[in-house]
Coordinates of C-alpha atoms in Angstrom, one line a residue:
M1 CA 2.7 34.6 -51.7
N2 CA 2.8 31.0 -52.8
L3 CA 6.4 29.6 -53.0
L4 CA 5.5 26.0 -53.4
P5 CA 6.4 24.3 -56.7
K6 CA 3.7 23.0 -59.1
S7 CA 5.3 19.5 -58.8
S8 CA 7.8 18.0 -56.4
K9 CA 10.2 17.5 -59.3
E10 CA 10.8 21.2 -59.3
F11 CA 12.6 20.8 -55.9
S12 CA 15.6 19.4 -57.8
S13 CA 15.7 22.4 -60.2
S14 CA 18.3 25.1 -59.7
E15 CA 15.9 27.5 -61.5
Y16 CA 13.2 26.9 -58.9
W17 CA 15.5 27.7 -56.0
E18 CA 16.8 30.8 -57.7
Q19 CA 13.3 32.1 -58.1
F20 CA 12.4 30.9 -54.5
F21 CA 15.1 32.9 -52.8
R22 CA 14.6 35.9 -55.0
R23 CA 10.9 36.0 -54.0
R24 CA 11.4 35.1 -50.3
G25 CA 14.1 37.7 -49.7
E26 CA 16.4 37.4 -46.7
R27 CA 14.0 35.7 -44.4
A28 CA 15.6 32.5 -43.2
F29 CA 14.0 29.3 -44.5
E30 CA 14.4 26.4 -42.1
W31 CA 13.5 23.2 -43.8
Y32 CA 13.1 20.4 -41.2
G33 CA 13.8 22.8 -38.4
G34 CA 16.8 24.9 -37.3
Y35 CA 19.7 24.8 -34.8
L36 CA 17.5 24.4 -31.7
E37 CA 16.0 21.1 -33.0
L38 CA 19.2 19.7 -34.4
C39 CA 22.0 20.9 -32.1
A40 CA 21.9 18.0 -29.7
V41 CA 22.6 15.5 -32.5
L42 CA 24.9 17.7 -34.6
H43 CA 27.4 18.4 -31.8
K44 CA 27.8 14.7 -31.2
Y45 CA 29.4 14.3 -34.6
I46 CA 30.8 17.8 -35.6
K47 CA 33.8 18.9 -33.6
P48 CA 35.1 22.5 -33.4
K49 CA 38.2 21.7 -35.4
D50 CA 36.4 19.7 -38.1
K51 CA 36.4 20.9 -41.7
V52 CA 32.7 20.9 -42.5
L53 CA 31.0 21.1 -45.9
V54 CA 27.3 22.1 -45.9
V55 CA 25.6 21.1 -49.1
G56 CA 22.5 23.0 -50.3
C57 CA 22.9 25.6 -47.5
G58 CA 20.1 27.9 -48.7
N59 CA 19.6 30.9 -46.4
S60 CA 19.2 28.7 -43.2
E61 CA 20.7 30.1 -40.0
L62 CA 22.0 26.7 -39.1
S63 CA 25.6 27.3 -40.3
E64 CA 25.7 30.7 -38.6
R65 CA 24.5 29.2 -35.3
L66 CA 27.1 26.3 -35.6
Y67 CA 29.8 29.0 -36.2
D68 CA 28.8 30.9 -33.1
A69 CA 28.9 27.7 -31.1
G70 CA 32.5 27.2 -32.0
C71 CA 32.4 25.1 -35.3
Q72 CA 34.0 27.9 -37.5
N73 CA 35.6 25.9 -40.3
L74 CA 32.5 25.8 -42.4
T75 CA 32.2 25.8 -46.2
N76 CA 28.6 26.3 -47.6
I77 CA 27.6 25.6 -51.2
D78 CA 24.4 26.1 -53.1
V79 CA 23.2 26.3 -56.7
S80 CA 21.4 29.6 -56.2
E81 CA 23.4 32.6 -57.0
V82 CA 20.9 34.8 -55.2
V83 CA 21.2 33.0 -51.9
I84 CA 25.0 32.8 -52.0
R85 CA 25.3 36.5 -52.6
Q86 CA 22.8 37.2 -49.7
M87 CA 24.6 34.9 -47.3
N88 CA 28.1 36.3 -48.1
E89 CA 26.8 39.8 -47.5
R90 CA 25.2 38.8 -44.2
N91 CA 28.3 37.0 -42.8
A92 CA 31.4 38.5 -44.4
S93 CA 32.2 40.7 -41.5
Q94 CA 30.6 38.9 -38.6
R95 CA 31.9 35.4 -39.5
P96 CA 35.1 35.8 -41.6
N97 CA 36.2 32.2 -41.4
M98 CA 33.0 30.8 -43.0
T99 CA 32.6 30.8 -46.8
Y100 CA 29.6 30.6 -49.2
Q101 CA 30.3 29.3 -52.7
L102 CA 28.2 28.8 -55.8
M103 CA 28.6 25.1 -56.5
D104 CA 26.7 22.0 -57.5
A105 CA 26.9 19.4 -54.8
T106 CA 27.0 16.6 -57.4
K107 CA 30.2 17.9 -58.9
T108 CA 32.3 19.9 -56.5
T109 CA 35.8 21.2 -57.1
F110 CA 37.2 20.1 -53.7
T111 CA 40.1 17.6 -53.5
D112 CA 39.6 14.0 -52.3
S113 CA 39.3 13.5 -48.5
H114 CA 39.1 17.2 -47.9
F115 CA 36.4 17.3 -45.1
Q116 CA 35.8 15.6 -41.8
A117 CA 32.0 16.1 -42.0
V118 CA 29.4 16.8 -44.7
L119 CA 26.1 18.3 -43.5
D120 CA 23.0 18.0 -45.6
K121 CA 19.7 19.4 -44.4
G122 CA 17.0 18.5 -46.9
T123 CA 19.2 18.6 -50.0
L124 CA 19.0 14.8 -50.7
D125 CA 15.2 15.0 -50.2
A126 CA 15.0 17.9 -52.7
I127 CA 17.0 16.0 -55.3
L128 CA 15.4 12.5 -54.8
T129 CA 11.8 13.4 -55.4
D130 CA 10.9 10.2 -57.2
T131 CA 12.3 6.8 -58.3
E132 CA 12.7 7.6 -62.0
A133 CA 16.1 6.5 -63.5
G134 CA 17.3 10.1 -64.0
T135 CA 16.4 11.1 -60.5
L136 CA 18.2 8.1 -59.0
E137 CA 21.3 8.8 -61.1
T138 CA 21.5 12.4 -59.8
A139 CA 21.1 11.1 -56.2
T140 CA 23.8 8.6 -56.7
K141 CA 26.1 11.3 -58.0
L142 CA 25.5 13.4 -54.9
L143 CA 26.2 10.6 -52.5
T144 CA 29.2 9.4 -54.4
E145 CA 30.7 12.9 -54.5
I146 CA 30.1 13.2 -50.7
G147 CA 32.0 10.0 -50.2
R148 CA 34.8 11.3 -52.3
V149 CA 35.4 14.5 -50.4
L150 CA 35.1 12.9 -47.0
Q151 CA 38.2 11.6 -45.1
C152 CA 38.2 8.0 -43.8
G153 CA 36.4 8.2 -40.4
G154 CA 34.5 11.3 -41.7
R155 CA 30.8 11.5 -41.3
Y156 CA 28.0 12.3 -43.7
I157 CA 25.2 13.9 -41.6
C158 CA 21.9 13.9 -43.5
V159 CA 18.7 15.5 -42.1
S160 CA 15.7 14.0 -43.9
L161 CA 12.1 13.0 -43.7
A162 CA 13.2 9.6 -44.8
Q163 CA 10.5 8.9 -47.3
A164 CA 10.5 5.3 -48.3
H165 CA 12.6 5.7 -51.5
V166 CA 15.0 8.1 -49.8
L167 CA 15.4 5.8 -46.8
E168 CA 16.1 2.8 -49.1
K169 CA 18.7 4.8 -51.2
L170 CA 20.6 6.1 -48.2
V171 CA 20.7 2.9 -46.2
T172 CA 21.4 0.6 -49.2
Q173 CA 24.1 2.7 -50.9
F174 CA 26.2 3.3 -47.8
S175 CA 25.8 -0.1 -46.2
Q176 CA 26.9 -1.7 -49.5
G177 CA 30.0 0.5 -49.4
G178 CA 30.8 -0.8 -45.9
W179 CA 30.0 2.5 -44.1
M180 CA 28.6 2.5 -40.6
V181 CA 24.9 3.6 -40.6
R182 CA 23.4 5.2 -37.5
I183 CA 20.0 6.9 -37.4
H184 CA 18.6 9.4 -34.8
Q185 CA 15.1 10.8 -34.6
V186 CA 15.0 14.5 -33.8
S187 CA 13.8 15.1 -30.3
E188 CA 10.1 15.8 -30.0
S189 CA 10.6 18.3 -27.1
S190 CA 13.0 20.3 -29.3
S191 CA 10.5 20.5 -32.0
K192 CA 7.8 21.8 -29.6
Q193 CA 10.2 24.4 -28.2
S194 CA 10.8 25.8 -31.6
G195 CA 7.2 25.9 -32.5
S196 CA 7.4 23.3 -35.2
Q197 CA 4.1 21.9 -36.3
F198 CA 5.4 19.4 -38.8
P199 CA 3.4 16.2 -38.5
L200 CA 6.1 13.8 -39.7
P201 CA 9.3 13.0 -37.7
V202 CA 12.7 14.3 -38.9
F203 CA 15.6 11.9 -38.9
V204 CA 19.3 12.5 -38.8
F205 CA 21.3 9.9 -40.7
V206 CA 25.0 9.6 -39.7
M207 CA 27.1 7.6 -42.2
T208 CA 30.7 7.1 -41.1
K209 CA 33.2 6.3 -43.8
V210 CA 35.5 3.4 -42.9
K211 CA 38.0 1.2 -44.7
E212 CA 36.4 -1.7 -46.5
M213 CA 37.2 -4.9 -44.7
P214 CA 35.8 -8.1 -46.4
G215 CA 33.9 -10.2 -43.9
F216 CA 33.5 -7.4 -41.3
P217 CA 29.9 -7.2 -40.1
L218 CA 27.7 -4.3 -41.0
V219 CA 27.1 -1.7 -38.3
L220 CA 23.5 -0.6 -38.5
E221 CA 22.1 1.2 -35.5
M222 CA 18.9 3.0 -34.4
M223 CA 19.7 5.4 -31.6
P224 CA 17.5 5.8 -28.5
D225 CA 15.1 8.7 -28.0
D226 CA 16.7 9.7 -24.7
E227 CA 20.2 10.1 -23.4
G228 CA 20.0 7.2 -21.0
G229 CA 18.7 4.7 -23.6
K230 CA 20.7 2.1 -25.5
S231 CA 21.1 2.0 -29.2
V232 CA 19.6 -1.0 -31.1
R233 CA 22.0 -2.9 -33.3
C234 CA 20.1 -4.2 -36.3
G235 CA 20.9 -7.5 -38.1
S236 CA 19.9 -6.3 -41.6
T237 CA 19.1 -3.1 -43.6
N238 CA 15.5 -4.2 -43.8
E239 CA 15.3 -4.4 -40.0
L240 CA 16.7 -0.9 -39.7
M241 CA 14.4 0.6 -42.3
D242 CA 11.4 -1.1 -40.6
M243 CA 12.3 0.7 -37.3
V244 CA 12.2 4.0 -39.1
K245 CA 8.9 3.2 -40.7
E246 CA 7.4 2.3 -37.3
R247 CA 8.4 5.6 -35.9
Q248 CA 6.8 7.4 -38.9
R249 CA 3.6 5.5 -38.4
Y250 CA 3.6 6.4 -34.7
A251 CA 4.0 10.1 -35.6
L252 CA 1.0 9.9 -38.0
I253 CA -1.1 8.3 -35.3
R254 CA -0.2 11.0 -32.8
N255 CA -1.0 13.7 -35.3
R256 CA -4.4 12.1 -36.0
L257 CA -5.2 11.9 -32.3
N258 CA -4.3 15.5 -31.9
Q259 CA -6.4 16.6 -34.8
N260 CA -9.5 14.6 -33.9
Q261 CA -10.3 13.6 -30.3
G262 CA -13.5 12.0 -31.4
S263 CA -11.8 9.4 -33.6
P264 CA -12.2 5.7 -33.2
E265 CA -10.0 3.9 -30.7
V266 CA -6.3 3.7 -31.6
S267 CA -4.1 0.8 -30.5
L268 CA -0.4 0.5 -30.7
D269 CA 2.4 -1.6 -29.2
L270 CA 5.4 -0.5 -27.2
C271 CA 8.3 -2.9 -27.6
D272 CA 11.2 -3.8 -25.3
G273 CA 14.3 -2.0 -26.5
V274 CA 16.5 -5.0 -26.1
S275 CA 14.5 -8.0 -27.0
G276 CA 12.2 -6.3 -29.5
R277 CA 9.2 -8.1 -28.0
T278 CA 6.0 -6.3 -27.2
R279 CA 6.1 -5.0 -23.6
Y280 CA 2.9 -2.9 -23.5
T281 CA -0.1 -2.5 -25.7
F282 CA -1.8 1.0 -25.6
H283 CA -5.4 1.6 -26.3
V284 CA -6.2 5.3 -26.7
V285 CA -9.9 5.9 -25.8
D286 CA -11.5 9.3 -26.2
S287 CA -14.7 10.3 -24.6
P288 CA -15.5 13.8 -26.1
T289 CA -19.0 13.9 -24.5
I290 CA -17.4 14.2 -21.0
R291 CA -17.4 17.8 -20.0
P292 CA -13.8 19.1 -19.6
S293 CA -12.5 20.3 -16.3
H294 CA -9.1 21.2 -15.0
S295 CA -8.4 17.7 -13.7
N296 CA -10.1 15.3 -16.1
H297 CA -8.1 15.6 -19.3
F298 CA -6.0 12.5 -19.2
A299 CA -5.4 9.3 -17.2
I300 CA -3.7 6.0 -17.6
F301 CA -5.4 2.7 -16.7
I302 CA -3.2 -0.4 -16.2
I303 CA -5.0 -3.7 -16.8
P304 CA -3.9 -6.2 -14.2
Q305 CA -1.9 -9.1 -15.5
G306 CA -4.1 -12.0 -16.7
R307 CA -7.3 -9.9 -17.0
E308 CA -6.6 -8.5 -20.5
T309 CA -9.1 -11.0 -22.0
E310 CA -12.0 -9.9 -19.9
W311 CA -14.8 -8.1 -21.8
L312 CA -14.3 -4.8 -20.0
F313 CA -10.6 -4.7 -21.0
G314 CA -10.3 -6.9 -24.0
S315 CA -13.0 -5.4 -26.2
E316 CA -13.4 -2.0 -27.7
T317 CA -16.9 -1.7 -26.4
G318 CA -15.8 -2.6 -23.0
R319 CA -12.9 -0.1 -23.0
R320 CA -15.3 2.6 -24.0
Q321 CA -17.5 1.8 -21.1
L322 CA -14.4 1.8 -18.8
A323 CA -13.4 5.2 -20.1
G324 CA -16.9 6.6 -19.5
S325 CA -17.0 5.2 -15.9
V326 CA -13.7 6.7 -14.8
G327 CA -14.6 10.1 -16.2
F328 CA -11.6 11.2 -18.2
R329 CA -11.8 12.8 -21.7
R330 CA -8.9 10.6 -22.8
L331 CA -8.0 7.3 -21.2
L332 CA -4.9 5.3 -22.1
V333 CA -5.7 1.7 -21.4
V334 CA -2.4 -0.3 -21.0
A335 CA -2.1 -4.1 -21.3
L336 CA 0.9 -5.9 -19.8
H337 CA 2.4 -8.8 -21.7
R338 CA 3.5 -12.3 -20.6
D339 CA 7.2 -13.0 -20.9
Q340 CA 7.8 -9.5 -19.5
Q341 CA 8.8 -8.7 -15.9
Y342 CA 6.9 -5.9 -14.1
D343 CA 8.0 -5.1 -10.5
S344 CA 5.2 -2.9 -9.3
M345 CA 2.7 -0.2 -10.2
E346 CA 5.3 2.4 -9.2
A347 CA 7.9 0.9 -11.5
I348 CA 5.5 0.9 -14.4
Q349 CA 4.6 4.5 -13.7
S350 CA 8.3 5.5 -13.7
E351 CA 8.9 3.6 -16.9
L352 CA 5.9 5.0 -18.8
S353 CA 5.6 8.5 -17.5
A354 CA 7.5 10.2 -20.3
K355 CA 6.1 8.0 -23.1
V356 CA 2.4 8.3 -22.2
L357 CA 2.6 12.1 -22.3
E358 CA 3.3 11.8 -26.0
L359 CA -0.3 10.5 -26.4
A360 CA -1.8 13.2 -24.1
P361 CA -4.6 15.3 -25.6
P362 CA -4.0 18.8 -26.8
G363 CA -4.5 21.4 -24.1
L364 CA -3.2 19.3 -21.2
P365 CA -2.1 21.9 -18.7
D366 CA 1.7 22.1 -18.1
N367 CA 3.0 20.1 -15.1
Q368 CA -0.4 18.5 -14.5
Q369 CA -0.2 15.2 -12.6
V370 CA -1.5 12.4 -14.8
P371 CA -3.1 9.7 -12.6
F372 CA -2.3 5.9 -13.0
L373 CA -5.3 3.8 -12.3
S374 CA -6.0 0.0 -12.0
A375 CA -8.6 -2.5 -11.0
G376 CA -7.8 -3.5 -7.4
G377 CA -5.0 -1.0 -7.1
D378 CA -2.1 -3.2 -8.3
I379 CA -0.8 -4.9 -11.4
G380 CA -2.2 -8.4 -10.8
V381 CA -0.5 -11.8 -10.7
R382 CA 0.5 -14.0 -13.6
T383 CA 2.6 -17.2 -13.2
V384 CA 3.5 -19.2 -16.3
Q385 CA 3.4 -22.9 -15.2
Y386 CA 4.2 -24.5 -18.5
R387 CA 5.2 -23.8 -22.1
G388 CA 4.7 -26.3 -24.9
R389 CA 4.1 -26.6 -28.6
S390 CA 1.4 -28.4 -30.5
E391 CA 2.0 -29.7 -34.0
M392 CA -1.4 -28.5 -35.0
S393 CA -1.9 -25.2 -33.0
G394 CA 1.6 -24.0 -32.4
E395 CA 3.1 -22.6 -29.1
Y396 CA 0.9 -22.4 -26.0
V397 CA 1.3 -21.6 -22.3
V398 CA -0.5 -22.8 -19.1
E399 CA -0.6 -19.9 -16.7
D400 CA -2.2 -19.1 -13.3
V401 CA -3.7 -15.6 -12.9
R402 CA -5.6 -13.7 -10.2
G403 CA -9.0 -12.6 -11.4
D404 CA -11.4 -10.1 -10.1
G405 CA -11.1 -10.1 -6.3
T406 CA -8.7 -12.7 -4.9
S407 CA -9.8 -15.8 -6.9
Y408 CA -7.1 -17.6 -9.0
F409 CA -7.6 -19.3 -12.3
R410 CA -5.5 -21.6 -14.5
R411 CA -5.7 -20.9 -18.2
L412 CA -4.6 -22.5 -21.5
I413 CA -3.7 -19.9 -24.1
F414 CA -2.4 -20.5 -27.6
L415 CA 0.2 -17.8 -28.5
S416 CA -1.1 -17.5 -32.1
N417 CA -4.2 -15.8 -30.6
Q418 CA -3.1 -14.5 -27.2
N419 CA -6.3 -12.5 -26.6
V420 CA -8.4 -15.7 -26.4
V421 CA -8.5 -18.0 -23.4
Q422 CA -8.8 -21.5 -24.8
S423 CA -9.6 -23.1 -21.5
E424 CA -10.0 -21.9 -17.9
A425 CA -10.4 -23.6 -14.5
R426 CA -10.8 -22.0 -11.1
L427 CA -8.2 -23.0 -8.5
L428 CA -9.1 -24.0 -4.9
P429 CA -6.7 -24.5 -1.9
S430 CA -6.1 -28.3 -1.5
N431 CA -7.9 -28.3 1.8
T432 CA -11.1 -27.2 0.0
Q433 CA -11.0 -30.5 -2.0
S434 CA -11.4 -32.5 1.2
G435 CA -14.1 -30.1 2.3
Q436 CA -16.3 -31.3 -0.6
K437 CA -16.9 -34.4 1.5
K438 CA -18.3 -32.3 4.4
K439 CA -21.8 -31.3 4.9
R440 CA -23.3 -28.7 2.7
K441 CA -23.4 -26.1 5.5
D442 CA -19.6 -25.7 5.2
K443 CA -19.9 -24.4 1.7
K444 CA -19.6 -20.8 2.7
K445 CA -16.4 -21.5 4.5
Q446 CA -15.1 -23.3 1.4
Q447 CA -15.9 -20.3 -0.7
K448 CA -14.1 -18.0 1.8
A449 CA -11.0 -20.2 1.5
N450 CA -11.1 -19.8 -2.2
D451 CA -11.4 -16.0 -1.9
N452 CA -8.3 -15.9 0.3
L453 CA -6.2 -18.1 -2.0
D454 CA -2.5 -17.5 -1.8
P455 CA -0.6 -18.1 -5.1
K456 CA 1.9 -20.2 -3.2
T457 CA -0.7 -22.5 -1.7
T458 CA -1.0 -26.0 -3.1
H459 CA -4.2 -26.0 -5.1
V460 CA -6.6 -28.2 -7.1
M461 CA -9.2 -27.6 -9.8
D462 CA -12.8 -26.5 -8.8
K463 CA -14.8 -29.0 -10.9
S464 CA -18.0 -27.1 -10.2
Y465 CA -16.8 -24.1 -12.1
L466 CA -17.8 -23.5 -15.7
C467 CA -15.8 -20.5 -17.0
C468 CA -17.9 -19.8 -20.1
E469 CA -21.5 -18.6 -20.2
H470 CA -22.0 -20.8 -23.3
H471 CA -20.9 -23.8 -21.3
K472 CA -23.6 -23.0 -18.7
A473 CA -26.2 -22.6 -21.5
M474 CA -25.2 -25.9 -22.9
I475 CA -25.6 -27.7 -19.6
S476 CA -29.0 -26.0 -19.1
G477 CA -30.0 -27.3 -22.6
L478 CA -29.9 -30.8 -21.3
S479 CA -33.2 -30.0 -19.6
L480 CA -34.7 -30.5 -23.2
L481 CA -34.1 -34.2 -22.9
H482 CA -37.2 -36.4 -23.3
N483 CA -37.3 -37.1 -19.5
P484 CA -35.5 -34.2 -17.9
G485 CA -36.8 -34.8 -14.4
V486 CA -34.5 -37.8 -14.0
A487 CA -31.7 -36.5 -16.3
S488 CA -29.2 -36.2 -13.5
E489 CA -29.3 -40.0 -12.9
Q490 CA -30.8 -41.4 -16.1
H491 CA -28.5 -43.2 -18.4
I492 CA -27.6 -40.7 -21.2
S493 CA -24.7 -40.6 -23.7
V494 CA -23.0 -37.3 -24.2
L495 CA -20.5 -36.5 -27.0
V496 CA -18.4 -33.4 -26.4
V497 CA -16.6 -32.2 -29.5
G498 CA -13.4 -30.4 -28.4
L499 CA -11.8 -31.2 -25.1
G500 CA -9.9 -28.1 -24.1
G501 CA -9.0 -28.3 -20.4
G502 CA -11.8 -30.8 -20.0
S503 CA -14.0 -28.8 -17.6
L504 CA -17.3 -29.3 -19.6
S505 CA -16.7 -33.0 -19.9
L506 CA -15.8 -33.3 -16.2
F507 CA -18.9 -31.3 -15.1
I508 CA -21.2 -33.6 -17.0
H509 CA -19.4 -36.7 -15.7
D510 CA -19.5 -35.5 -12.0
Y511 CA -23.0 -34.1 -11.9
F512 CA -24.9 -36.4 -14.2
L513 CA -24.2 -39.7 -12.5
G514 CA -25.8 -41.8 -15.3
A515 CA -23.9 -40.1 -18.1
Q516 CA -21.5 -41.9 -20.4
V517 CA -19.3 -39.0 -21.7
E518 CA -17.2 -39.2 -24.8
A519 CA -15.0 -36.3 -25.7
V520 CA -13.5 -36.0 -29.2
E521 CA -10.2 -34.0 -29.5
I522 CA -8.2 -33.7 -32.7
D523 CA -5.0 -32.4 -31.0
S524 CA -3.1 -34.8 -28.7
A525 CA -1.2 -32.0 -27.1
V526 CA -4.5 -30.6 -25.7
L527 CA -5.3 -34.0 -24.1
D528 CA -1.9 -34.0 -22.5
V529 CA -2.4 -30.5 -21.1
A530 CA -5.8 -31.4 -19.7
C531 CA -4.5 -34.4 -17.9
R532 CA -1.3 -32.8 -16.6
W533 CA -2.5 -29.3 -15.7
F534 CA -6.3 -29.3 -15.4
G535 CA -7.1 -32.3 -13.3
F536 CA -8.7 -34.3 -16.2
S537 CA -8.8 -38.1 -15.8
L538 CA -10.5 -41.0 -17.6
D539 CA -12.6 -43.8 -16.2
D540 CA -15.3 -46.2 -17.4
R541 CA -17.8 -43.3 -17.8
L542 CA -15.4 -40.8 -19.4
K543 CA -13.4 -41.5 -22.5
V544 CA -11.5 -39.4 -25.1
H545 CA -11.1 -40.1 -28.8
L546 CA -8.2 -38.5 -30.6
A547 CA -10.0 -37.9 -33.9
D548 CA -11.9 -35.5 -36.1
G549 CA -15.2 -34.7 -34.3
L550 CA -17.1 -34.3 -37.6
V551 CA -16.8 -38.1 -38.1
H552 CA -18.6 -38.8 -34.8
I553 CA -21.3 -36.2 -35.4
N554 CA -22.2 -37.7 -38.8
D555 CA -22.6 -41.1 -37.2
L556 CA -24.8 -39.8 -34.4
A557 CA -27.0 -37.2 -36.2
G558 CA -30.2 -39.1 -35.6
K559 CA -29.9 -39.4 -31.8
G560 CA -30.7 -37.1 -28.9
I561 CA -29.8 -33.4 -28.8
F562 CA -27.0 -31.7 -30.8
I563 CA -25.9 -28.6 -28.8
L564 CA -23.7 -26.2 -30.8
N565 CA -21.8 -23.1 -29.7
L566 CA -22.2 -20.9 -32.8
V567 CA -19.8 -17.9 -33.0
C568 CA -20.5 -16.0 -36.2
R569 CA -20.5 -12.2 -36.8
D570 CA -21.7 -12.4 -40.4
P571 CA -25.5 -12.6 -40.5
D572 CA -25.7 -14.0 -44.0
L573 CA -23.2 -16.8 -43.1
K574 CA -25.0 -17.5 -39.9
G575 CA -28.2 -17.9 -41.8
K576 CA -26.6 -20.4 -44.2
V577 CA -25.2 -22.4 -41.2
I578 CA -28.6 -22.6 -39.5
K579 CA -30.2 -23.6 -42.8
T580 CA -27.7 -26.4 -43.3
I581 CA -28.3 -27.7 -39.7
H582 CA -32.1 -27.6 -40.3
E583 CA -31.6 -30.1 -43.1
V584 CA -30.6 -32.7 -40.4
F585 CA -32.3 -31.3 -37.3
P586 CA -35.8 -30.0 -38.0
L587 CA -36.2 -28.5 -34.6
I588 CA -33.7 -25.9 -33.4
Y589 CA -33.8 -23.7 -30.2
V590 CA -31.4 -20.8 -30.0
Q591 CA -30.2 -19.0 -26.8
K592 CA -28.1 -15.9 -27.3
I593 CA -25.4 -15.2 -24.7
E594 CA -25.7 -11.7 -23.2
D595 CA -22.9 -9.3 -24.2
E596 CA -21.2 -12.0 -26.4
V597 CA -21.4 -13.0 -30.0
N598 CA -22.0 -16.6 -29.0
E599 CA -25.3 -18.3 -29.7
I600 CA -26.2 -21.8 -28.4
L601 CA -28.2 -24.0 -30.8
F602 CA -30.1 -26.9 -29.3
C603 CA -30.9 -29.2 -32.2
R604 CA -33.5 -32.0 -32.2
P605 CA -33.8 -34.6 -34.9
H606 CA -37.6 -34.9 -34.6
S607 CA -39.9 -31.9 -34.6
G608 CA -42.6 -33.9 -32.9
Q609 CA -40.7 -33.6 -29.6
T610 CA -41.2 -29.9 -29.3
H611 CA -41.1 -28.5 -25.7
D612 CA -43.4 -25.7 -24.7
I613 CA -41.0 -22.8 -24.4
S614 CA -43.0 -21.4 -21.5
N615 CA -42.2 -24.5 -19.4
I616 CA -38.5 -24.7 -20.3
K617 CA -37.4 -22.5 -17.3
E618 CA -39.5 -24.6 -14.9
T619 CA -38.0 -27.8 -16.4
A620 CA -34.4 -26.4 -16.1
G621 CA -35.1 -25.5 -12.4
G622 CA -36.1 -29.0 -11.7
L623 CA -33.0 -30.4 -13.2
E624 CA -30.8 -28.0 -11.2
K625 CA -32.4 -29.2 -7.9
Q626 CA -31.3 -32.8 -8.8
L627 CA -27.8 -31.7 -9.7
R628 CA -27.3 -29.9 -6.4
R629 CA -26.4 -33.0 -4.4
P630 CA -25.1 -32.9 -0.8
G631 CA -21.3 -32.9 -0.6
M632 CA -20.8 -31.4 -4.0
L633 CA -19.8 -27.8 -4.6
W634 CA -22.1 -25.7 -6.7
D635 CA -21.3 -22.3 -8.4
E636 CA -24.0 -20.0 -7.0
S637 CA -23.8 -17.9 -10.1
F638 CA -24.9 -20.8 -12.3
V639 CA -28.8 -20.8 -12.4
L640 CA -29.9 -23.2 -15.2
A641 CA -33.3 -21.4 -15.7
D642 CA -31.6 -18.0 -16.2
M643 CA -29.5 -19.5 -19.0
L644 CA -32.6 -20.3 -21.0
K645 CA -34.6 -17.1 -20.2
S646 CA -34.7 -15.9 -23.9
V647 CA -34.6 -19.2 -25.8
Q648 CA -36.5 -19.2 -29.1
I649 CA -37.3 -21.6 -31.9
V650 CA -35.7 -20.9 -35.3

């Protein structure tokens, strides 16, 4: 038997409800849940001696359960004659102090200030089905009438789904009248216990009538999910409404995850309840191809601080690989944020244990222990060394982090794009710097010192380290010079567009002894950071121009090699870029960087200088031998020939 209306507008019709209760009979209809879901909130605001008006009572058992719990001064009204007769017959002898009356809630016959509380479970939602003028006028009449019959200090308790137009009407009308506005979300655990499968969250709005006092600040509060939490005082009605909408979006995400465990990765932020800043970012990764067992349903993986930008943790493809390797059908990958304090893995586990279970897959056995995993077994190390602001790029931080193993790195990160490391340098203990002057046989000892770096140790920059694979490919591309055999000592002029922390410019300066290096940087703040925090310094072979690099490139287009790090995901746009470059540089070699979108273009102005591709690796190997001079550190992972193993002419 279908009891749903043909359109939502029928919900506001008394004829619809009359027919609804006639066809449904005496079976209770609990819109938005019953006493079990709501009692924890209701008993905070309804006291046993309160006179309570229940508007649009229907045949819900809520009033009966409240009566049995001690709140017996209840007056119930509804527009359906059928349901009022049913409820009077059902309660006349068992609950003699509770009455049911046929009455329209928009025009009651009660005297002013007659009640201490008005309870509305779904009635406003039924009336306010759209934003048409007539509908809004009816809703205004209802809320105005409720305000009239409530005493000062009385509470209007409205249970609602808080659709956008209902939310705005409630919050706006009562806040403008100077009422205190407080919002609770109905407990998820209560909904599960009652068997509720409703996908959207139910909210309880508590509007407290107070005397209007000009200049008195609005009281707008979102209440915590748990008893021990703190309420959040909002500064505006928009802020309060946004908090409700965030919870609604979260509920829809959870419902989608429960319905489809093979859906694409879902990411969401968990904010600090006091500051409102993001404290954790969750990435929900499902691996439906993993065969289920009793113990592999669900796990939590904590990304160590400072490693969230690594491919394995910072990309969707990497996180899928991580999920497959740990062997759980659902892996919740958790990123920790700077500006937040984390004491230990145990503290994080205690803080998140309840919240992460909300994202557990269906079928998780009761009381099953959910493991917390991490790389290296701890939460990593991140120390912010400096904060600044660039007029061009906004706020930035310089921070030291521990990488994979025990190596430490210094990074420059612009906060407008926190998932991208703008510059990175490896840190060495200060005694390793002097060790560079020792014989090459001490190199392994130096590397061991680096591996055991203590974050409190005084340290210097490792100038042999190139953090980016595309930087290594660029250096390898210098083997394409006309006389690469003596490139390490031959006089060459190199223009680096974009300074960053200065590692690429410094590497060329230190390892190519005949090089005159000019770096062009448009942002003076970046130059300041490089000098102050990344060990960058100028001399007669290394200069920096604070200017637009395009001007310099236009002036030098007919000389040497133009090496470009091209980052473009659009194949059509990439083709246009290469075509434009071809107009100036007839010969272009391209080297793709493995597992990255980056491609390095080596551009020559004269096609007659073509190198035999089959000899390029041999040429690069010869250059590397010259760069590996006694007394200089060399990153053993940097093999020039390997960086050019798949170079092609385009």
